[in-house]
Amino acid sequence: MIRFDQVTKTFEHEGGKLTAVDQVNLEIKKGEIFGVIGFSGAGKSTLIRLVNQLERPTSGRVLINDQDLSALSTRELRGIRRNIGMIFQHFNLLETKTVYHNVAFPLLLAGTPKNEVKEKVEEILDFVGLKDRAKHYPDQLSGGQKQRVGIARALATSPSILLCDEATSALDPETTKSILKLLRKVRDEYNITILMITHEMNVIKKICDRVAVMEDGSVIEQDTIFNLFSNPQHPTTQKFVQSVMNDEIPASILSEVESRHIYRVTFNEGTAGKPILSSVAKKFDVDVNVLYGQITELQHIPFGNLVVEFQGNQEEILKAVNDIQQAVRIQEVKVDAS
Amino acid sequence: MQVNLLEFWPKILEATNETLVMVFIALVLACLIGIPLGIALVVTRDQGLMENRPVFNTLNIIINFFRSVPFIILLVAILPITRFIVGTSIGTAAAVVPLVFFSGPYIARLVENSLLEVNKGVVEAAEAMGASTWQIIYRVLLPEALSSIVLNITIATIGLVGASAMAGFVGGGGLGDLAITYGYQRFETDVMIVTVILLVILVQIVQTLGNYLSKKLRRL
Ligand SMILES: Nc1ncnc2c1ncn2[C@@H]1O[C@H](COP(=O)(O)OP(=O)(O)OP(=O)(O)O)[C@@H](O)[C@H]1O
Ligand SMILES: [Mg+2]
């Protein structure tokens, strides 16, 4: 659907060059909610703006349905942009226009007949739950309502792609939740591919199917939500995962790992809820003591993380660990490992 | 004093009318020049919709030039141009020419400022929707800035009222001319007071109207 092929974007400014996006390769599938996370300045906004060519790549290609966007004329590009909706952190609504006319705006630009406009706008306002606000002006709306207008406007031309640049970053947690729910509904009902950019791991965790982590213009890691959360590779990814999973081992335990046998056990889909620990305790001559942990849900898959201590003799512990390894991921906790 | 005013009343009415006509015509022409210039400044500037440094720099210098010449000097300096355009260098029509040269560039600057105040994000949103450059100017920049443009043009109009009073210098007629020829040169103090009061009222009306219109235009 959307493909980045070795895409680089360099900005020239006095005193040098800045590579905002650096040889990025990504493939986003139809109907998927794909997240891009990174710290400020990582190049996320530049990346998303490459999709509708608000930025032209310095090198590499951006393809939508196998069509290379950089080969298009300005006119052709305008047509393509009608197929790509975009929503923004600060909503970017026309202040002088009512909700109705804001949503009708992209249709007006496209020269849609008036009666069709009316029908479409009413349908979408209903979809985003703002039917009764059609005559209001943006300054009479809350942040969440403004973003709903933004979403309605982005959907007016029935696009197949929706770009979200920090769409919930200006909203409180409750409103964020409701907007994310709405975005999921957008995907489920219209089968729209959503590319979403954020610096909040919570947002990724709640709604995305897959995620890419960006740092200094490069994609340093990408995977399904489940894999990325359960097994983050890059230190930056680990930091992001920790920001919502909080799987850091408490200092009090960490200070004693040398003298004790402490392991981290990672459960997932098939294994969460199975009595793996108690069964090894029966099978071998060891005691298992849970020190710390949590279970959460990622994409409807239960996912958990336990820090456990084995007590018993070395040999039995190794046997027990080997046994557990057949079923789930288990790693010895070392001081340097955190 | 009573007698005096009664005697001058028709003259005062005529002068008021001349001022209104002068200001109105000059304003319309200045807007016709200033608004497109203001738009041109915004779209040709760095990062503008049609970035074009040579055009921007040229416009910028020309506008700065006219903005830096005091009106009274401009009035005299462009007399040959005035004569060329209207065929004479005295009278109300002749006064309009320097007024346009004076306020056209001023309005260009004011319009530029108003347009620059428009949220860049809204322009970006329109671009993302596939708007053409003209659609962005016509459907986003101008409507969003309209309220502010009207307020700014109100300021320019009041400047025009003041400048038109000076046009008396070229025998342009109007309230200023009246004040100078009778009030100042012939010591008819009451005539001067009446013209000043009329000017004050005129300015109040213009400002009130501008404020009202501007407020209305915040919601289109
Ligand atoms: N038009 C531009 N001209 C020059 N430099 C730019 C431009 N746009 C972005 N940059 C630079 O590119 C880098 C990446 O910017 P970008 O906005 O893509 O980051 P981001 O990940 O979206 O950050 P944030 O989370 O703060 O929005 C930054 O260092 C920024 O200063
Ligand atoms: Mg950004």
XYZ file of C-alpha atoms and ligand atoms in Angstrom:
590
model
C 0.000 0.000 0.000
C 2.541 2.579 1.172
C 6.167 1.759 0.543
C 9.290 3.672 1.467
C 12.208 2.573 -0.609
C 15.561 3.862 0.631
C 14.017 7.262 1.299
C 16.280 10.090 2.427
C 15.275 13.682 3.084
C 17.953 16.272 3.668
C 17.277 19.881 4.625
C 19.834 22.472 3.640
C 20.286 25.413 5.907
C 22.951 27.977 6.544
C 25.933 26.248 7.993
C 25.143 22.764 6.766
C 22.797 19.951 5.988
C 20.431 18.061 8.187
C 19.313 14.585 7.313
C 15.827 14.375 8.790
C 14.987 11.021 7.205
C 17.839 8.650 6.516
C 17.512 5.714 4.085
C 14.194 4.526 5.411
C 12.594 1.330 4.162
C 9.054 0.595 5.288
C 6.096 -1.233 3.941
C 2.642 -0.468 5.257
C -0.138 -2.851 4.344
C -3.685 -2.068 3.313
C -6.039 -1.646 6.244
C -3.297 -1.689 8.796
C -2.734 0.811 11.590
C 0.962 1.455 11.469
C 2.643 3.493 14.181
C 5.875 5.431 14.071
C 7.354 6.415 17.386
C 10.439 8.427 18.208
C 11.692 11.246 20.364
C 11.366 14.859 19.291
C 13.401 15.618 16.183
C 13.651 11.969 15.161
C 12.156 12.837 11.766
C 8.648 11.448 12.246
C 6.778 14.429 10.870
C 9.116 14.631 7.907
C 8.496 10.937 7.262
C 4.720 11.279 7.314
C 4.851 14.411 5.133
C 6.732 12.397 2.535
C 3.659 10.213 2.096
C 1.550 13.077 0.719
C 4.630 14.778 -0.696
C 4.384 17.887 1.435
C 8.089 17.068 1.471
C 9.773 15.696 -1.610
C 12.407 13.037 -0.957
C 16.026 13.969 -1.601
C 16.618 10.414 -2.747
C 14.743 7.134 -2.754
C 11.120 6.544 -3.650
C 7.771 6.714 -1.891
C 5.211 4.449 -3.528
C 1.489 4.236 -3.019
C -0.093 1.180 -4.615
C 3.180 0.735 -6.515
C 2.943 4.217 -7.976
C 6.092 6.297 -7.512
C 4.958 9.677 -6.176
C 8.089 11.580 -7.125
C 7.344 10.890 -10.785
C 4.029 12.747 -10.583
C 3.281 16.269 -11.782
C 1.851 18.833 -9.386
C -1.599 18.322 -10.875
C -1.458 14.540 -10.574
C -0.179 14.939 -7.048
C -3.203 17.038 -6.086
C -5.397 14.163 -7.220
C -3.414 11.675 -5.161
C -3.670 13.930 -2.110
C -7.458 13.671 -2.214
C -6.918 9.991 -1.596
C -4.828 10.729 1.503
C -6.473 12.348 4.510
C -4.363 14.016 7.168
C -5.013 15.092 10.743
C -2.813 17.256 12.907
C -1.808 17.823 16.502
C -3.317 21.309 16.524
C -6.286 20.364 14.313
C -5.675 23.162 11.763
C -9.325 23.975 11.184
C -10.539 27.065 9.338
C -11.461 29.422 12.173
C -13.877 31.441 10.084
C -15.898 28.441 8.948
C -18.503 26.323 10.703
C -17.951 22.657 11.429
C -20.100 21.868 8.400
C -18.056 24.029 6.070
C -14.765 22.777 7.478
C -15.777 19.234 6.651
C -17.151 20.310 3.271
C -13.938 22.171 2.458
C -11.973 19.362 0.749
C -15.086 18.567 -1.314
C -15.361 22.211 -2.312
C -11.715 22.141 -3.412
C -12.451 19.057 -5.473
C -15.460 20.692 -7.117
C -18.016 18.233 -5.780
C -21.686 19.099 -6.582
C -23.520 20.766 -3.699
C -26.132 18.087 -3.025
C -23.466 15.400 -2.898
C -21.473 17.557 -0.486
C -24.429 17.886 1.849
C -25.082 14.163 1.874
C -21.444 13.273 2.471
C -20.846 15.871 5.188
C -23.921 14.826 7.107
C -22.960 11.183 6.886
C -19.447 11.816 8.221
C -20.518 14.211 10.951
C -22.828 11.488 12.125
C -19.989 8.981 11.988
C -17.718 11.110 14.200
C -20.593 11.972 16.522
C -20.853 15.684 15.806
C -24.147 15.851 13.950
C -25.537 18.405 16.367
C -22.481 20.651 16.084
C -22.637 21.340 12.350
C -23.373 25.032 12.816
C -20.759 25.632 15.499
C -17.430 27.347 14.916
C -14.107 25.783 15.939
C -13.652 28.218 18.838
C -16.853 26.843 20.340
C -15.515 23.285 20.482
C -13.325 21.328 22.879
C -10.020 19.877 21.728
C -11.505 16.429 21.302
C -14.397 17.791 19.255
C -11.996 19.778 17.093
C -10.048 16.625 16.364
C -13.284 14.880 15.448
C -13.918 17.651 12.950
C -10.352 17.140 11.713
C -11.025 13.441 11.249
C -14.346 14.121 9.519
C -12.642 16.572 7.182
C -9.897 14.067 6.411
C -12.504 11.435 5.567
C -14.702 13.689 3.427
C -13.043 12.744 0.146
C -13.251 9.018 1.039
C -9.497 8.493 1.114
C -7.828 5.110 1.390
C -5.032 6.431 3.613
C -5.201 8.508 6.776
C -2.090 10.223 8.115
C -2.094 11.246 11.777
C 0.689 13.508 12.997
C 0.566 13.527 16.804
C -3.220 13.532 16.541
C -3.743 13.020 20.255
C -0.737 14.828 21.707
C -2.736 17.949 22.575
C -5.502 15.975 24.282
C -6.026 14.651 27.791
C -5.894 10.880 28.415
C -9.663 10.341 28.347
C -10.135 12.311 25.147
C -7.129 10.539 23.660
C -8.843 7.240 24.348
C -12.048 8.302 22.625
C -10.187 9.645 19.603
C -8.164 6.427 19.314
C -11.399 4.479 19.486
C -12.791 6.590 16.686
C -9.656 6.017 14.589
C -10.005 2.300 15.056
C -13.621 2.584 13.939
C -12.411 4.480 10.865
C -10.145 1.580 10.003
C -12.689 -1.111 10.776
C -15.604 0.439 8.900
C -13.864 2.060 5.952
C -10.831 -0.231 5.770
C -8.566 2.823 5.644
C -4.840 2.382 6.085
C -3.692 4.539 8.995
C -0.175 5.831 9.468
C 0.149 7.342 12.880
C 2.965 9.273 14.387
C 3.433 9.820 18.061
C 5.917 10.079 20.852
C 3.550 8.345 23.250
C 3.958 4.591 23.551
C 0.480 4.375 25.091
C -1.059 5.415 21.809
C 0.945 2.800 19.927
C 0.020 0.133 22.417
C -3.688 0.909 22.254
C -4.293 1.016 18.570
C -1.438 0.007 16.276
C -0.885 -3.317 14.540
C 2.732 -2.707 13.747
C 5.215 -0.077 14.779
C 8.507 1.390 13.640
C 10.868 3.153 16.016
C 12.749 6.141 14.647
C 15.918 7.758 15.887
C 18.016 10.407 14.136
C 16.121 9.902 10.900
C 16.554 6.136 10.758
C 14.139 3.348 11.504
C 15.997 1.430 14.187
C 13.442 -1.278 14.755
C 10.081 -2.380 13.394
C 7.791 -5.224 14.287
C 4.303 -6.179 15.339
C 3.177 -4.566 18.557
C 3.362 -7.867 20.346
C 6.887 -8.699 19.304
C 8.179 -5.231 19.857
C 6.725 -4.950 23.335
C 7.670 -8.422 24.391
C 11.148 -8.365 22.980
C 12.491 -4.876 22.308
C 15.986 -4.983 20.838
C 17.292 -1.450 20.633
C 17.942 0.516 23.857
C 15.672 3.344 22.638
C 12.896 0.858 21.951
C 13.399 -0.589 25.394
C 13.054 2.880 26.863
C 9.764 3.408 25.035
C 8.462 0.006 26.064
C 9.413 0.666 29.662
C 7.515 3.954 29.568
C 4.266 1.956 29.456
C 5.205 -1.524 30.629
C 7.326 -0.557 33.575
C 9.198 -3.855 33.612
C 12.229 -2.417 35.270
C 13.427 -4.587 38.101
C 13.282 -2.807 41.441
C 16.661 -1.742 42.799
C 16.188 -3.767 45.958
C 16.065 -6.972 43.913
C 18.782 -5.897 41.554
C 21.277 -5.445 44.366
C 20.994 -9.090 45.239
C 21.035 -10.780 41.844
C 24.622 -11.952 42.239
C 23.857 -14.088 45.208
C 20.396 -15.250 44.167
C 18.977 -17.068 41.132
C 16.724 -14.486 39.587
C 15.121 -14.897 36.186
C 12.747 -12.939 34.014
C 9.967 -15.025 32.456
C 8.028 -13.607 29.545
C 4.572 -15.014 28.910
C 2.499 -14.608 25.821
C -0.616 -15.748 24.052
C -0.303 -19.479 24.432
C 1.331 -19.482 27.788
C -0.206 -16.727 29.870
C -2.458 -18.445 32.313
C -0.707 -21.803 32.133
C 0.708 -23.113 35.388
C 4.239 -23.390 34.067
C 5.954 -22.191 37.215
C 4.056 -24.381 39.637
C 4.531 -27.423 37.443
C 8.330 -27.079 37.385
C 8.255 -26.595 41.104
C 6.543 -29.977 41.347
C 8.729 -31.642 38.749
C 12.071 -30.540 40.139
C 13.408 -29.944 43.551
C 13.084 -26.159 43.423
C 10.975 -23.472 44.978
C 9.723 -20.637 42.778
C 9.146 -17.267 44.282
C 7.563 -14.467 42.248
C 9.297 -11.207 43.099
C 7.696 -8.799 40.723
C 5.655 -8.642 37.536
C 2.635 -7.629 35.541
C 0.253 -8.978 32.934
C -1.258 -6.773 30.269
C -2.946 -7.154 26.927
C -1.321 -6.355 23.594
C -3.564 -6.538 20.536
C -5.904 -8.747 22.553
C -3.073 -11.113 23.374
C -2.328 -11.402 27.078
C 1.263 -10.571 27.718
C 3.144 -10.782 30.948
C 6.440 -10.352 32.507
C 7.439 -11.989 35.782
C 10.630 -11.724 37.751
C 11.041 -14.911 39.722
C 13.585 -16.377 42.070
C 14.503 -20.054 42.146
C 15.613 -21.586 45.387
C 17.292 -24.930 45.486
C 20.532 -26.466 44.311
C 22.232 -25.249 41.178
C 21.681 -28.385 39.164
C 17.963 -28.603 39.830
C 17.545 -24.918 39.017
C 19.275 -25.387 35.655
C 17.017 -28.321 34.873
C 13.975 -26.301 35.793
C 15.080 -23.382 33.651
C 15.714 -25.707 30.716
C 12.273 -27.133 31.131
C 10.604 -23.734 31.191
C 12.594 -22.706 28.141
C 10.692 -25.258 26.095
C 7.520 -23.282 26.663
C 8.304 -19.619 27.289
C 11.124 -17.133 27.174
C 13.295 -17.080 30.278
C 16.418 -15.053 30.890
C 18.664 -14.808 33.868
C 18.653 -11.309 35.316
C 22.151 -9.911 35.451
C 23.230 -6.594 36.844
C 24.447 -5.280 33.492
C 21.383 -6.578 31.701
C 19.232 -3.731 32.883
C -19.761 84.192 14.677
C -23.286 82.836 14.051
C -23.511 84.803 10.866
C -20.101 83.595 9.818
C -20.937 79.901 10.151
C -24.233 80.225 8.358
C -22.427 81.894 5.549
C -19.878 79.078 5.380
C -22.279 76.192 5.805
C -22.680 75.384 2.086
C -18.912 75.520 1.729
C -18.495 73.144 4.655
C -20.976 70.697 3.174
C -19.239 70.821 -0.154
C -15.857 70.299 1.481
C -17.146 67.332 3.456
C -18.454 65.831 0.287
C -15.106 66.395 -1.425
C -13.269 64.723 1.432
C -15.563 61.714 1.321
C -15.213 61.363 -2.430
C -11.450 61.827 -2.305
C -10.970 59.306 0.481
C -13.346 56.813 -1.039
C -11.846 56.856 -4.513
C -8.300 56.838 -3.183
C -9.179 53.967 -0.851
C -10.705 51.837 -3.585
C -7.737 52.405 -5.890
C -5.225 51.877 -3.073
C -6.915 48.586 -2.184
C -6.879 47.488 -5.799
C -3.132 48.047 -5.791
C -2.311 47.220 -2.178
C -4.195 43.946 -1.710
C -2.652 42.133 -4.703
C 0.752 43.532 -3.715
C 0.292 42.282 -0.158
C -0.652 38.845 -1.463
C 2.346 38.888 -3.797
C 4.645 39.727 -0.883
C 3.341 36.786 1.110
C 3.440 34.170 -1.609
C 6.847 35.131 -3.035
C 8.672 35.352 0.267
C 10.969 32.616 1.592
C 8.972 29.421 2.168
C 5.995 31.068 0.477
C 3.599 29.302 -1.828
C 5.419 30.617 -4.895
C 8.784 31.472 -3.437
C 10.531 33.943 -5.739
C 13.335 35.972 -4.257
C 13.863 38.510 -7.103
C 10.161 39.396 -7.232
C 9.918 39.622 -3.465
C 13.011 41.808 -3.138
C 11.895 44.152 -5.911
C 8.426 44.624 -4.413
C 9.881 44.997 -0.978
C 12.241 47.792 -2.022
C 9.608 49.679 -4.009
C 7.116 49.519 -1.159
C 9.687 50.563 1.395
C 10.618 53.490 -0.814
C 7.081 54.862 -0.957
C 6.526 54.136 2.712
C 9.565 56.176 3.693
C 8.645 59.379 1.825
C 6.533 61.758 3.941
C 3.185 62.453 2.328
C 3.721 66.158 1.964
C 6.894 65.531 -0.045
C 5.287 62.738 -2.064
C 2.496 65.166 -2.897
C 4.877 67.572 -4.534
C 7.359 65.046 -5.884
C 4.851 63.192 -8.016
C 3.178 66.297 -9.430
C 4.428 65.448 -12.945
C 2.949 61.979 -12.686
C -0.297 63.418 -11.394
C -0.419 65.810 -14.308
C 0.243 62.958 -16.697
C -2.514 60.777 -15.238
C -5.351 63.264 -14.642
C -4.229 66.064 -16.945
C -4.008 68.622 -14.158
C -2.106 68.971 -10.937
C -4.768 70.812 -8.952
C -8.216 69.880 -7.770
C -9.809 66.895 -6.107
C -9.015 64.423 -8.877
C -5.386 65.497 -8.788
C -5.267 64.979 -5.026
C -6.357 61.373 -5.409
C -3.164 60.391 -7.234
C -0.682 61.136 -4.425
C -3.153 59.673 -1.930
C -3.110 56.392 -3.846
C 0.679 56.398 -4.071
C 0.736 57.053 -0.352
C -1.737 54.473 0.879
C -1.395 51.729 -1.748
C 2.020 50.584 -0.483
C 0.839 51.075 3.093
C -2.126 48.779 2.500
C 0.206 46.269 0.831
C 2.214 46.085 4.055
C -0.863 45.842 6.247
C -2.364 43.106 4.100
C 0.965 41.283 4.146
C 0.916 41.345 7.942
C -2.648 40.123 8.115
C -1.936 37.244 5.769
C 1.182 36.264 7.662
C -0.926 35.934 10.803
C -2.900 33.088 9.239
C -2.036 29.823 10.930
C 0.546 28.000 8.793
C -1.023 24.724 9.835
C -4.273 25.600 8.090
C -2.378 26.313 4.878
C -0.579 23.013 5.265
C -3.881 21.225 5.829
C -5.225 22.734 2.610
C -2.112 21.656 0.733
C -2.561 18.160 2.108
C -6.131 18.182 0.772
C -4.819 18.855 -2.689
C -5.610 22.596 -2.882
C -3.898 24.517 -5.681
C -1.933 27.661 -4.910
C -4.807 29.851 -6.075
C -7.288 27.883 -4.018
C -5.117 28.394 -0.981
C -4.936 32.146 -1.564
C -8.596 32.529 -2.429
C -10.173 29.945 -0.140
C -7.842 29.892 2.851
C -5.533 32.899 3.214
C -7.973 35.663 2.266
C -11.053 34.403 4.149
C -9.043 33.554 7.256
C -7.291 36.946 7.215
C -10.320 38.988 6.139
C -11.294 40.190 9.589
C -7.757 41.351 10.275
C -7.415 42.890 6.792
C -10.552 44.948 7.357
C -9.236 46.209 10.658
C -5.959 47.142 9.006
C -7.659 48.847 6.085
C -9.613 50.840 8.633
C -6.306 52.135 9.937
C -5.242 52.960 6.384
C -8.552 54.749 5.784
C -8.038 56.937 8.794
C -4.537 57.660 7.527
C -6.137 58.648 4.241
C -8.537 61.048 5.951
C -5.548 62.729 7.573
C -3.557 62.794 4.358
C -6.505 64.083 2.367
C -6.590 67.099 4.661
C -3.058 67.887 3.542
C -4.112 67.602 -0.077
C -5.441 71.102 0.399
C -1.899 72.056 -0.502
C -2.514 71.243 -4.123
C -5.912 72.851 -3.970
C -7.434 69.470 -3.657
C -10.453 70.724 -1.834
C -12.037 68.941 1.073
C -12.205 69.742 4.767
C -8.452 70.167 5.113
C -8.344 72.683 2.291
C -11.159 74.600 3.896
C -9.437 74.637 7.253
C -6.225 75.890 5.720
C -7.602 78.524 3.363
C -10.167 79.992 5.758
C -9.254 78.905 9.222
C -5.489 79.193 9.011
C -4.819 81.774 6.356
C -7.793 84.092 7.066
C -8.081 83.526 10.808
C -11.675 82.299 10.634
C -11.160 80.252 13.759
C -14.717 78.926 13.973
C -14.512 77.486 10.482
C -11.367 75.685 11.487
C -13.013 74.308 14.622
C -16.010 73.045 12.701
C -13.840 71.297 10.109
C -11.748 69.680 12.810
C -14.877 68.478 14.585
C -16.171 67.045 11.317
C -12.857 65.266 10.751
C -13.004 63.805 14.252
C -16.551 62.564 13.655
C -15.534 61.091 10.326
C -12.665 59.186 11.910
C -14.942 57.885 14.667
C -17.461 56.652 12.149
C -14.797 54.941 10.043
C -13.296 53.196 13.066
C -16.661 52.074 14.425
C -17.673 50.760 11.041
C -14.334 48.978 10.650
C -14.598 47.346 14.058
C -18.127 46.204 13.368
C -17.288 44.788 9.959
C -14.175 43.090 11.229
C -16.107 41.378 13.969
C -18.758 40.184 11.530
C -16.112 38.778 9.213
C -14.584 36.576 11.873
C -17.384 34.165 11.065
C -18.071 33.618 7.408
N 11.524 22.568 6.705
C 12.619 22.236 7.424
N 13.782 22.880 7.240
C 14.883 22.549 7.933
N 14.925 21.587 8.884
C 13.802 20.897 9.115
C 12.582 21.193 8.408
N 11.631 20.338 8.862
C 12.215 19.581 9.803
N 13.514 19.899 9.963
C 14.459 19.260 10.871
O 14.408 17.875 10.672
C 14.504 17.174 11.902
C 13.333 16.259 12.059
O 12.166 17.031 12.209
P 10.727 16.416 12.378
O 9.776 17.543 12.503
O 10.494 15.432 11.291
O 10.868 15.657 13.759
P 9.742 14.959 14.648
O 10.208 13.586 14.904
O 8.420 15.127 14.010
O 9.800 15.785 15.977
P 8.607 16.229 16.978
O 8.252 15.029 17.777
O 9.226 17.293 17.807
O 7.483 16.734 16.115
C 14.576 18.237 12.984
O 15.911 18.373 13.385
C 14.083 19.486 12.312
O 14.715 20.613 12.838
Mg 6.594 16.201 14.534
